PDB file of C-alpha atoms in Angstrom:
ATOM      1  CA  MET A 142     145.837  84.131  76.280  1.00 47.00           C
ATOM      2  CA  GLN A 143     142.862  81.743  76.078  1.00 52.00           C
ATOM      3  CA  SER A 144     141.154  80.856  72.806  1.00 61.00           C
ATOM      4  CA  LEU A 145     137.366  80.992  72.500  1.00 63.00           C
ATOM      5  CA  LEU A 146     137.628  77.453  71.099  1.00 56.00           C
ATOM      6  CA  SER A 147     138.097  76.186  74.646  1.00 57.00           C
ATOM      7  CA  LEU A 148     134.653  77.524  75.554  1.00 55.00           C
ATOM      8  CA  LEU A 149     132.795  75.449  72.972  1.00 50.00           C
ATOM      9  CA  PRO A 150     130.904  72.292  73.985  1.00 46.00           C
ATOM     10  CA  GLY A 151     133.112  69.262  73.439  1.00 42.00           C
ATOM     11  CA  ALA A 152     136.344  71.233  73.324  1.00 46.00           C
ATOM     12  CA  SER A 153     139.394  69.002  73.208  1.00 40.00           C
ATOM     13  CA  PRO A 154     142.255  69.340  75.708  1.00 35.00           C
ATOM     14  CA  GLU A 155     144.295  70.795  72.850  1.00 41.00           C
ATOM     15  CA  ASP A 156     141.656  73.474  72.278  1.00 48.00           C
ATOM     16  CA  ALA A 157     141.488  74.254  75.971  1.00 39.00           C
ATOM     17  CA  ALA A 158     145.246  74.690  76.162  1.00 37.00           C
ATOM     18  CA  ARG A 159     145.555  76.703  72.960  1.00 45.00           C
ATOM     19  CA  PRO A 160     146.256  80.417  73.506  1.00 41.00           C
ATOM     20  CA  ALA A 161     144.334  82.827  71.303  1.00 37.00           C
ATOM     21  CA  GLY A 162     147.420  83.873  69.425  1.00 35.00           C
ATOM     22  CA  SER A 163     149.060  80.462  69.020  1.00 33.00           C
ATOM     23  CA  ALA A 164     147.419  79.696  65.649  1.00 36.00           C
ATOM     24  CA  ALA A 165     149.093  82.795  64.191  1.00 36.00           C
ATOM     25  CA  ASN A 166     152.106  80.842  62.936  1.00 57.00           C
ATOM     26  CA  THR A 167     150.820  80.419  59.382  1.00 94.00           C
ATOM     27  CA  SER A 168     151.230  83.530  57.307  1.00 97.00           C
ATOM     28  CA  ILE A 169     151.612  85.199  53.958  1.00 97.00           C
ATOM     29  CA  THR A 170     153.723  88.252  53.185  1.00 98.00           C
ATOM     30  CA  THR A 171     152.158  91.014  51.118  1.00 98.00           C
ATOM     31  CA  THR A 172     153.851  92.877  48.283  1.00 97.00           C
ATOM     32  CA  ASP A 173     154.620  95.741  50.668  1.00 97.00           C
ATOM     33  CA  GLY A 174     156.341  93.396  53.115  1.00 98.00           C
ATOM     34  CA  VAL A 175     153.611  92.959  55.726  1.00 98.00           C
ATOM     35  CA  LYS A 176     153.058  89.577  57.371  1.00 98.00           C
ATOM     36  CA  LEU A 177     149.414  88.545  57.663  1.00 98.00           C
ATOM     37  CA  VAL A 178     148.689  85.569  59.912  1.00 97.00           C
ATOM     38  CA  TYR A 179     145.854  83.187  59.180  1.00 97.00           C
ATOM     39  CA  GLN A 180     144.464  79.808  60.130  1.00 97.00           C
ATOM     40  CA  ARG A 181     142.602  77.174  58.152  1.00 96.00           C
ATOM     41  CA  HIS A 182     139.806  75.185  59.774  1.00 96.00           C
ATOM     42  CA  GLY A 183     138.323  72.010  58.317  1.00 94.00           C
ATOM     43  CA  ARG A 184     139.337  69.645  55.561  1.00 91.00           C
ATOM     44  CA  VAL A 185     140.926  70.793  52.329  1.00 92.00           C
ATOM     45  CA  GLY A 186     138.581  70.483  49.367  1.00 93.00           C
ATOM     46  CA  GLY A 187     135.349  71.689  50.934  1.00 96.00           C
ATOM     47  CA  PRO A 188     133.512  74.842  49.876  1.00 97.00           C
ATOM     48  CA  VAL A 189     135.802  77.730  50.822  1.00 98.00           C
ATOM     49  CA  VAL A 190     134.777  80.419  53.303  1.00 98.00           C
ATOM     50  CA  VAL A 191     137.010  83.379  54.183  1.00 98.00           C
ATOM     51  CA  LEU A 192     136.134  85.361  57.315  1.00 98.00           C
ATOM     52  CA  VAL A 193     137.081  89.062  57.396  1.00 98.00           C
ATOM     53  CA  HIS A 194     136.876  90.573  60.869  1.00 98.00           C
ATOM     54  CA  GLY A 195     135.951  94.141  61.679  1.00 98.00           C
ATOM     55  CA  TRP A 196     137.811  97.176  62.955  1.00 98.00           C
ATOM     56  CA  SER A 197     139.655  96.460  66.251  1.00 97.00           C
ATOM     57  CA  GLY A 198     138.841  92.727  66.064  1.00 97.00           C
ATOM     58  CA  SER A 199     140.881  89.683  65.043  1.00 97.00           C
ATOM     59  CA  GLN A 200     140.454  86.239  63.548  1.00 97.00           C
ATOM     60  CA  HIS A 201     139.700  84.941  67.036  1.00 96.00           C
ATOM     61  CA  TYR A 202     136.448  86.878  67.097  1.00 97.00           C
ATOM     62  CA  PHE A 203     135.247  83.962  64.924  1.00 97.00           C
ATOM     63  CA  ASP A 204     136.374  81.168  67.239  1.00 96.00           C
ATOM     64  CA  LEU A 205     132.765  80.397  68.184  1.00 97.00           C
ATOM     65  CA  ASN A 206     131.957  79.922  64.486  1.00 97.00           C
ATOM     66  CA  THR A 207     134.918  78.241  62.806  1.00 96.00           C
ATOM     67  CA  ARG A 208     134.511  74.759  64.279  1.00 95.00           C
ATOM     68  CA  GLN A 209     130.768  74.684  63.650  1.00 96.00           C
ATOM     69  CA  LEU A 210     131.342  75.649  60.021  1.00 97.00           C
ATOM     70  CA  ALA A 211     134.190  73.184  59.555  1.00 97.00           C
ATOM     71  CA  ASN A 212     132.043  70.397  61.011  1.00 96.00           C
ATOM     72  CA  GLN A 213     129.586  71.006  58.168  1.00 95.00           C
ATOM     73  CA  GLY A 214     132.248  70.249  55.574  1.00 96.00           C
ATOM     74  CA  LEU A 215     133.394  73.785  54.866  1.00 97.00           C
ATOM     75  CA  THR A 216     137.021  74.854  54.496  1.00 97.00           C
ATOM     76  CA  VAL A 217     137.254  78.012  56.584  1.00 98.00           C
ATOM     77  CA  TYR A 218     140.018  80.599  56.579  1.00 98.00           C
ATOM     78  CA  ALA A 219     140.238  83.372  59.162  1.00 98.00           C
ATOM     79  CA  TYR A 220     143.042  85.926  59.247  1.00 98.00           C
ATOM     80  CA  ASP A 221     144.222  88.968  61.158  1.00 98.00           C
ATOM     81  CA  GLN A 222     144.093  92.126  59.085  1.00 98.00           C
ATOM     82  CA  ARG A 223     147.143  94.380  59.227  1.00 98.00           C
ATOM     83  CA  PHE A 224     147.305  96.420  62.454  1.00 98.00           C
ATOM     84  CA  HIS A 225     145.267  93.700  64.224  1.00 98.00           C
ATOM     85  CA  GLY A 226     145.965  90.527  66.178  1.00 97.00           C
ATOM     86  CA  GLY A 227     149.185  88.752  65.305  1.00 96.00           C
ATOM     87  CA  SER A 228     149.688  90.419  61.923  1.00 97.00           C
ATOM     88  CA  ASP A 229     152.289  93.117  61.354  1.00 98.00           C
ATOM     89  CA  LYS A 230     151.537  96.695  62.301  1.00 98.00           C
ATOM     90  CA  PRO A 231     153.397  98.882  59.802  1.00 98.00           C
ATOM     91  CA  SER A 232     153.605 102.672  59.836  1.00 97.00           C
ATOM     92  CA  TRP A 233     151.714 102.960  56.532  1.00 98.00           C
ATOM     93  CA  GLY A 234     148.610 101.618  54.794  1.00 97.00           C
ATOM     94  CA  PHE A 235     145.845 103.135  56.918  1.00 98.00           C
ATOM     95  CA  HIS A 236     143.206 102.716  54.230  1.00 98.00           C
ATOM     96  CA  VAL A 237     140.376 100.284  53.592  1.00 98.00           C
ATOM     97  CA  ALA A 238     141.715  99.943  50.041  1.00 98.00           C
ATOM     98  CA  ARG A 239     145.036  98.619  51.395  1.00 98.00           C
ATOM     99  CA  LEU A 240     143.116  96.073  53.495  1.00 98.00           C
ATOM    100  CA  ALA A 241     141.228  95.077  50.354  1.00 98.00           C
ATOM    101  CA  ALA A 242     144.548  94.577  48.555  1.00 98.00           C
ATOM    102  CA  ASP A 243     145.641  92.376  51.470  1.00 98.00           C
ATOM    103  CA  LEU A 244     142.526  90.240  51.037  1.00 98.00           C
ATOM    104  CA  HIS A 245     143.275  89.944  47.331  1.00 98.00           C
ATOM    105  CA  GLU A 246     146.844  88.866  48.032  1.00 98.00           C
ATOM    106  CA  LEU A 247     145.647  86.310  50.580  1.00 98.00           C
ATOM    107  CA  LEU A 248     143.274  84.723  48.063  1.00 98.00           C
ATOM    108  CA  CYS A 249     145.901  84.764  45.317  1.00 98.00           C
ATOM    109  CA  GLN A 250     148.785  83.398  47.374  1.00 98.00           C
ATOM    110  CA  LEU A 251     146.623  80.604  48.802  1.00 97.00           C
ATOM    111  CA  ASP A 252     145.063  80.094  45.349  1.00 97.00           C
ATOM    112  CA  LEU A 253     141.524  80.199  46.704  1.00 98.00           C
ATOM    113  CA  SER A 254     138.622  80.431  44.279  1.00 97.00           C
ATOM    114  CA  ASP A 255     134.820  80.176  44.385  1.00 98.00           C
ATOM    115  CA  VAL A 256     135.105  81.811  47.800  1.00 98.00           C
ATOM    116  CA  THR A 257     132.209  82.779  50.021  1.00 98.00           C
ATOM    117  CA  VAL A 258     133.651  85.845  51.702  1.00 98.00           C
ATOM    118  CA  VAL A 259     132.140  86.980  54.993  1.00 98.00           C
ATOM    119  CA  GLY A 260     132.666  90.477  56.358  1.00 98.00           C
ATOM    120  CA  THR A 261     131.644  91.726  59.773  1.00 98.00           C
ATOM    121  CA  SER A 262     131.386  95.485  60.331  1.00 98.00           C
ATOM    122  CA  MET A 263     134.388  97.122  58.628  1.00 98.00           C
ATOM    123  CA  GLY A 264     135.090  93.738  57.052  1.00 98.00           C
ATOM    124  CA  CYS A 265     132.119  94.488  54.782  1.00 98.00           C
ATOM    125  CA  ALA A 266     133.821  97.667  53.560  1.00 98.00           C
ATOM    126  CA  VAL A 267     136.981  95.661  52.870  1.00 98.00           C
ATOM    127  CA  ILE A 268     134.954  93.343  50.616  1.00 98.00           C
ATOM    128  CA  TRP A 269     133.258  96.264  48.861  1.00 98.00           C
ATOM    129  CA  SER A 270     136.647  97.844  48.239  1.00 98.00           C
ATOM    130  CA  TYR A 271     137.958  94.501  46.949  1.00 98.00           C
ATOM    131  CA  ILE A 272     135.117  94.364  44.414  1.00 98.00           C
ATOM    132  CA  GLU A 273     135.722  97.982  43.408  1.00 98.00           C
ATOM    133  CA  LEU A 274     139.432  97.358  42.843  1.00 98.00           C
ATOM    134  CA  PHE A 275     139.568  93.769  41.574  1.00 98.00           C
ATOM    135  CA  GLY A 276     136.060  92.965  40.423  1.00 97.00           C
ATOM    136  CA  GLU A 277     134.443  89.733  41.556  1.00 97.00           C
ATOM    137  CA  GLN A 278     137.389  87.501  40.679  1.00 94.00           C
ATOM    138  CA  ARG A 279     137.851  84.462  42.954  1.00 98.00           C
ATOM    139  CA  LEU A 280     134.523  85.172  44.695  1.00 98.00           C
ATOM    140  CA  LYS A 281     131.363  83.069  44.541  1.00 98.00           C
ATOM    141  CA  GLN A 282     129.126  84.946  46.958  1.00 98.00           C
ATOM    142  CA  CYS A 283     129.255  87.387  49.875  1.00 98.00           C
ATOM    143  CA  ILE A 284     127.846  87.668  53.374  1.00 98.00           C
ATOM    144  CA  PHE A 285     127.697  91.064  55.054  1.00 98.00           C
ATOM    145  CA  VAL A 286     127.175  91.420  58.803  1.00 98.00           C
ATOM    146  CA  ASP A 287     125.808  94.630  60.320  1.00 98.00           C
ATOM    147  CA  GLN A 288     127.445  97.434  58.373  1.00 98.00           C
ATOM    148  CA  ALA A 289     125.816 100.517  56.837  1.00 98.00           C
ATOM    149  CA  PRO A 290     127.062 101.653  53.407  1.00 98.00           C
ATOM    150  CA  LEU A 291     128.195 104.994  54.883  1.00 98.00           C
ATOM    151  CA  GLN A 292     129.101 105.703  58.491  1.00 98.00           C
ATOM    152  CA  ASN A 293     129.201 109.494  58.287  1.00 98.00           C
ATOM    153  CA  THR A 294     126.128 111.645  57.948  1.00 97.00           C
ATOM    154  CA  ALA A 295     125.572 113.375  54.607  1.00 97.00           C
ATOM    155  CA  PRO A 296     122.908 115.691  53.158  1.00 96.00           C
ATOM    156  CA  ASP A 297     121.086 112.634  51.796  1.00 97.00           C
ATOM    157  CA  TRP A 298     122.074 110.130  54.501  1.00 97.00           C
ATOM    158  CA  LYS A 299     121.301 110.059  58.234  1.00 95.00           C
ATOM    159  CA  TRP A 300     121.415 106.314  58.887  1.00 95.00           C
ATOM    160  CA  GLY A 301     125.108 105.747  59.509  1.00 93.00           C
ATOM    161  CA  SER A 302     127.082 105.054  62.652  1.00 96.00           C
ATOM    162  CA  THR A 303     125.758 106.092  66.042  1.00 95.00           C
ATOM    163  CA  GLY A 304     129.255 106.598  67.454  1.00 94.00           C
ATOM    164  CA  CYS A 305     131.426 107.900  64.612  1.00 96.00           C
ATOM    165  CA  TYR A 306     129.535 109.976  62.070  1.00 97.00           C
ATOM    166  CA  ASP A 307     131.370 113.315  61.649  1.00 97.00           C
ATOM    167  CA  LEU A 308     134.686 115.029  62.412  1.00 97.00           C
ATOM    168  CA  ALA A 309     133.825 115.782  66.038  1.00 98.00           C
ATOM    169  CA  SER A 310     132.765 112.215  66.858  1.00 97.00           C
ATOM    170  CA  LEU A 311     135.798 110.835  65.015  1.00 98.00           C
ATOM    171  CA  THR A 312     138.082 113.087  67.065  1.00 98.00           C
ATOM    172  CA  ARG A 313     136.471 111.908  70.312  1.00 97.00           C
ATOM    173  CA  LEU A 314     137.001 108.296  69.323  1.00 97.00           C
ATOM    174  CA  GLN A 315     140.612 108.904  68.308  1.00 98.00           C
ATOM    175  CA  CYS A 316     141.330 110.614  71.628  1.00 97.00           C
ATOM    176  CA  LYS A 317     139.803 107.677  73.517  1.00 97.00           C
ATOM    177  CA  LEU A 318     141.966 105.224  71.601  1.00 97.00           C
ATOM    178  CA  GLN A 319     145.133 107.174  72.381  1.00 96.00           C
ATOM    179  CA  SER A 320     144.389 108.053  76.001  1.00 97.00           C
ATOM    180  CA  ASP A 321     142.547 104.961  77.290  1.00 97.00           C
ATOM    181  CA  PHE A 322     142.823 102.011  74.960  1.00 97.00           C
ATOM    182  CA  PRO A 323     142.002  99.463  77.706  1.00 96.00           C
ATOM    183  CA  GLY A 324     138.886 101.474  78.548  1.00 96.00           C
ATOM    184  CA  PHE A 325     137.882 101.484  74.890  1.00 96.00           C
ATOM    185  CA  ALA A 326     138.315  97.701  74.679  1.00 96.00           C
ATOM    186  CA  LYS A 327     136.152  97.207  77.749  1.00 94.00           C
ATOM    187  CA  ASP A 328     133.425  99.593  76.597  1.00 93.00           C
ATOM    188  CA  ASN A 329     133.400  98.080  73.122  1.00 91.00           C
ATOM    189  CA  GLY A 330     132.066  94.774  74.412  1.00 85.00           C
ATOM    190  CA  ALA A 331     129.251  96.407  76.344  1.00 87.00           C
ATOM    191  CA  PHE A 332     128.319  98.498  73.308  1.00 92.00           C
ATOM    192  CA  CYS A 333     128.321  95.735  70.676  1.00 96.00           C
ATOM    193  CA  ALA A 334     126.432  92.925  72.421  1.00 96.00           C
ATOM    194  CA  SER A 335     122.871  92.910  73.743  1.00 95.00           C
ATOM    195  CA  LEU A 336     122.512  89.203  74.489  1.00 96.00           C
ATOM    196  CA  PRO A 337     124.753  88.135  77.380  1.00 94.00           C
ATOM    197  CA  LEU A 338     128.185  86.780  76.535  1.00 95.00           C
ATOM    198  CA  ALA A 339     130.051  84.500  78.921  1.00 94.00           C
ATOM    199  CA  PRO A 340     132.582  86.422  81.040  1.00 93.00           C
ATOM    200  CA  GLU A 341     135.354  84.281  79.570  1.00 94.00           C
ATOM    201  CA  VAL A 342     134.283  85.305  76.043  1.00 95.00           C
ATOM    202  CA  VAL A 343     134.253  88.971  76.995  1.00 95.00           C
ATOM    203  CA  ARG A 344     137.739  88.671  78.479  1.00 95.00           C
ATOM    204  CA  VAL A 345     139.179  87.047  75.350  1.00 95.00           C
ATOM    205  CA  LEU A 346     137.573  89.653  73.099  1.00 96.00           C
ATOM    206  CA  GLU A 347     139.061  92.466  75.173  1.00 97.00           C
ATOM    207  CA  GLN A 348     142.492  90.826  75.036  1.00 97.00           C
ATOM    208  CA  GLU A 349     142.228  90.439  71.270  1.00 97.00           C
ATOM    209  CA  THR A 350     141.231  94.088  70.830  1.00 97.00           C
ATOM    210  CA  LEU A 351     144.251  95.152  72.870  1.00 97.00           C
ATOM    211  CA  ARG A 352     146.546  93.337  70.421  1.00 98.00           C
ATOM    212  CA  ALA A 353     145.648  95.962  67.797  1.00 98.00           C
ATOM    213  CA  ASP A 354     147.614  99.173  67.295  1.00 97.00           C
ATOM    214  CA  PRO A 355     145.508 102.066  68.695  1.00 98.00           C
ATOM    215  CA  ARG A 356     147.239 104.704  66.569  1.00 98.00           C
ATOM    216  CA  ALA A 357     146.592 102.664  63.440  1.00 98.00           C
ATOM    217  CA  LEU A 358     142.970 102.133  64.476  1.00 98.00           C
ATOM    218  CA  ALA A 359     142.522 105.890  64.809  1.00 98.00           C
ATOM    219  CA  LEU A 360     143.935 106.583  61.355  1.00 98.00           C
ATOM    220  CA  LEU A 361     142.101 103.672  59.757  1.00 98.00           C
ATOM    221  CA  MET A 362     138.765 104.811  61.145  1.00 98.00           C
ATOM    222  CA  ALA A 363     139.297 108.264  59.633  1.00 98.00           C
ATOM    223  CA  ASP A 364     139.372 106.597  56.226  1.00 98.00           C
ATOM    224  CA  HIS A 365     136.651 103.999  56.849  1.00 98.00           C
ATOM    225  CA  THR A 366     134.005 106.275  58.312  1.00 98.00           C
ATOM    226  CA  ALA A 367     134.036 108.688  55.343  1.00 98.00           C
ATOM    227  CA  LEU A 368     133.691 106.089  52.584  1.00 98.00           C
ATOM    228  CA  ASP A 369     130.342 105.991  50.801  1.00 98.00           C
ATOM    229  CA  TRP A 370     129.682 102.604  49.193  1.00 98.00           C
ATOM    230  CA  ARG A 371     126.159 103.345  47.964  1.00 98.00           C
ATOM    231  CA  PRO A 372     127.229 103.938  44.333  1.00 98.00           C
ATOM    232  CA  LEU A 373     129.101 100.625  44.236  1.00 98.00           C
ATOM    233  CA  LEU A 374     126.550  98.289  45.798  1.00 98.00           C
ATOM    234  CA  PRO A 375     124.131  98.168  42.824  1.00 98.00           C
ATOM    235  CA  ARG A 376     127.033  97.000  40.638  1.00 98.00           C
ATOM    236  CA  ILE A 377     127.582  93.817  42.667  1.00 98.00           C
ATOM    237  CA  THR A 378     126.258  90.823  40.714  1.00 98.00           C
ATOM    238  CA  LEU A 379     127.186  88.057  43.163  1.00 98.00           C
ATOM    239  CA  PRO A 380     124.555  86.400  45.359  1.00 98.00           C
ATOM    240  CA  CYS A 381     124.715  88.122  48.746  1.00 98.00           C
ATOM    241  CA  LEU A 382     123.321  87.592  52.217  1.00 98.00           C
ATOM    242  CA  ASN A 383     122.889  90.622  54.481  1.00 98.00           C
ATOM    243  CA  LEU A 384     122.624  89.928  58.218  1.00 98.00           C
ATOM    244  CA  VAL A 385     121.402  92.744  60.466  1.00 98.00           C
ATOM    245  CA  GLY A 386     121.272  93.010  64.252  1.00 98.00           C
ATOM    246  CA  ARG A 387     117.923  94.577  65.039  1.00 97.00           C
ATOM    247  CA  GLN A 388     119.248  95.723  68.439  1.00 97.00           C
ATOM    248  CA  SER A 389     122.529  97.063  67.044  1.00 97.00           C
ATOM    249  CA  ALA A 390     123.885  99.977  69.021  1.00 96.00           C
ATOM    250  CA  VAL A 391     126.461 100.703  66.307  1.00 97.00           C
ATOM    251  CA  PHE A 392     124.058 101.336  63.413  1.00 97.00           C
ATOM    252  CA  PRO A 393     120.319 101.844  63.138  1.00 97.00           C
ATOM    253  CA  TRP A 394     118.979  98.640  61.637  1.00 97.00           C
ATOM    254  CA  TYR A 395     117.413 100.500  58.724  1.00 97.00           C
ATOM    255  CA  GLY A 396     120.853 101.826  57.741  1.00 97.00           C
ATOM    256  CA  CYS A 397     122.235  98.295  57.448  1.00 98.00           C
ATOM    257  CA  GLU A 398     119.055  97.125  55.718  1.00 98.00           C
ATOM    258  CA  VAL A 399     119.878  99.489  52.845  1.00 98.00           C
ATOM    259  CA  VAL A 400     122.765  97.211  51.865  1.00 98.00           C
ATOM    260  CA  GLY A 401     120.274  94.487  51.015  1.00 98.00           C
ATOM    261  CA  LYS A 402     118.112  96.903  49.067  1.00 98.00           C
ATOM    262  CA  LEU A 403     120.950  98.321  46.952  1.00 98.00           C
ATOM    263  CA  ILE A 404     122.562  95.016  45.957  1.00 98.00           C
ATOM    264  CA  PRO A 405     120.377  93.447  43.244  1.00 97.00           C
ATOM    265  CA  ASN A 406     120.790  89.791  44.257  1.00 96.00           C
ATOM    266  CA  CYS A 407     120.769  90.106  48.042  1.00 98.00           C
ATOM    267  CA  HIS A 408     118.592  88.677  50.802  1.00 98.00           C
ATOM    268  CA  THR A 409     118.407  90.329  54.233  1.00 98.00           C
ATOM    269  CA  VAL A 410     117.827  88.485  57.509  1.00 98.00           C
ATOM    270  CA  PHE A 411     117.219  90.286  60.801  1.00 98.00           C
ATOM    271  CA  PHE A 412     118.547  88.886  64.060  1.00 98.00           C
ATOM    272  CA  GLU A 413     115.761  90.306  66.197  1.00 98.00           C
ATOM    273  CA  ARG A 414     117.419  90.098  69.624  1.00 97.00           C
ATOM    274  CA  ALA A 415     121.040  90.558  68.639  1.00 98.00           C
ATOM    275  CA  ASN A 416     123.352  93.547  68.474  1.00 97.00           C
ATOM    276  CA  HIS A 417     126.390  94.294  66.298  1.00 98.00           C
ATOM    277  CA  TRP A 418     128.164  91.081  67.334  1.00 98.00           C
ATOM    278  CA  LEU A 419     125.282  88.826  66.272  1.00 98.00           C
ATOM    279  CA  TYR A 420     127.710  86.072  65.215  1.00 98.00           C
ATOM    280  CA  LEU A 421     128.974  85.941  68.815  1.00 98.00           C
ATOM    281  CA  GLU A 422     125.598  86.430  70.458  1.00 98.00           C
ATOM    282  CA  GLN A 423     123.840  83.732  68.403  1.00 98.00           C
ATOM    283  CA  PRO A 424     126.654  81.652  66.907  1.00 98.00           C
ATOM    284  CA  LYS A 425     124.534  78.552  66.284  1.00 97.00           C
ATOM    285  CA  GLU A 426     121.923  80.457  64.288  1.00 97.00           C
ATOM    286  CA  PHE A 427     124.586  82.457  62.453  1.00 98.00           C
ATOM    287  CA  CYS A 428     126.516  79.343  61.430  1.00 98.00           C
ATOM    288  CA  SER A 429     123.353  77.566  60.335  1.00 97.00           C
ATOM    289  CA  LEU A 430     122.436  80.418  57.984  1.00 97.00           C
ATOM    290  CA  LEU A 431     125.973  80.773  56.690  1.00 98.00           C
ATOM    291  CA  ALA A 432     126.378  77.063  55.973  1.00 97.00           C
ATOM    292  CA  ASP A 433     122.974  76.852  54.271  1.00 96.00           C
ATOM    293  CA  PHE A 434     123.906  79.769  52.036  1.00 97.00           C
ATOM    294  CA  VAL A 435     127.299  78.294  51.169  1.00 97.00           C
ATOM    295  CA  LEU A 436     125.923  74.828  50.441  1.00 96.00           C
ATOM    296  CA  HIS A 437     122.513  75.629  48.942  1.00 96.00           C
ATOM    297  CA  GLY A 438     122.523  79.282  47.910  1.00 94.00           C
ATOM    298  CA  PHE A 439     119.164  80.983  48.370  1.00 94.00           C
ATOM    299  CA  VAL A 440     117.162  77.722  48.415  1.00 91.00           C
ATOM    300  CA  LYS A 441     116.780  77.682  52.198  1.00 87.00           C
ATOM    301  CA  VAL A 442     117.874  81.091  53.453  1.00 91.00           C
ATOM    302  CA  SER A 443     115.439  82.969  51.212  1.00 90.00           C
ATOM    303  CA  GLN A 444     112.659  81.552  53.382  1.00 90.00           C
ATOM    304  CA  VAL A 445     114.199  83.092  56.503  1.00 88.00           C
ATOM    305  CA  LEU A 446     113.421  86.742  57.233  1.00 94.00           C
ATOM    306  CA  HIS A 447     113.967  86.840  60.980  1.00 95.00           C
ATOM    307  CA  VAL A 448     116.041  84.994  63.580  1.00 96.00           C
ATOM    308  CA  PRO A 449     114.221  85.203  66.925  1.00 96.00           C
TER     309      PRO A 449
END
C-alpha cells in the first residue's frame, strides 16, 4: 500500500517505497489493552503538534502535511485512532469519550506537553471530549478543521451534518457501511473534496478507509452524531484556530463557523474553494497557517480571514 509521502515533491526513494501502513510499528498500549500506532515526524525538541484524524480516516490522511510541518521545525505526531488504520479494533469502546481517553493516554505515555492539537472532522469532537474530561492539561492551543458542534438536527439547531443528522439518516449510513464498505470508501472521496485530488491520492485514501472496521464505524457514528458540544465550547480558554471549508458538502459552512463564535479566544479562517478535506485539497496553505499559529500564535493568522 503506497504512502502519500511518495507523492510529495522531492520524495526520497525511501518515501516512495514506504507502504502506507509501514510506519505503524511504533505504538502505545492503552489501559484497556488496545494498541494505538503512531509516528513522529521531525526533530525532537521542536514545538509539538499532534494530529487527530476524523471518522473513517487514519494518520496517513496527513501524509501531505507532516513533512511540510516537520521542515518548519515542528515535532509532529500522527496516530491511528482505535478501529482505524493499523491500531487495534476491539469489540468495545464505541464512544468519542473513549477516543478522548486514548488521546490523553498517548500524550501522557509519550510525556508530551504544550501541545498544539489538531482535529479534523470527528477529531475535533475527540479534542472537545478530552477538554471536557481532562481539562486543558498538556495542551497549548487547538486547531479545529471543518466540524460543526452538533451533527444532528435539534429544535434550536439546523446547521449540522448534511449526511447524518437524525435516526433515519444514521440508519442509512450504517446499512451502507455494512453492505457496501468499498462503495462507501469510494463515495467518501467524491463527497469530501471539491478541488481535484491526484488519482494516486484518492486511491491511497480509499485504501486507508478500508483498513477501518465498518461495524465499529457504524456504532461510533451513532455516538458522535448525537453529541452536542455547544455548552462546552464557551468554556475553552486556550487559543484556537477554526478552519472551515466554504464548499464543504459535509456541513454548511455557517454550522462550522459557530465553533469560532462560541469559543472565546478563537479565530476562524475560510478556505473559499475547499471542501471538508481542505488540508488535502490545499496542503500548502493549510500547513502555512498551522505553522504560523504554532510558532507565532495569533500574530500572523489573525490577519487572515480567507484562503482563496
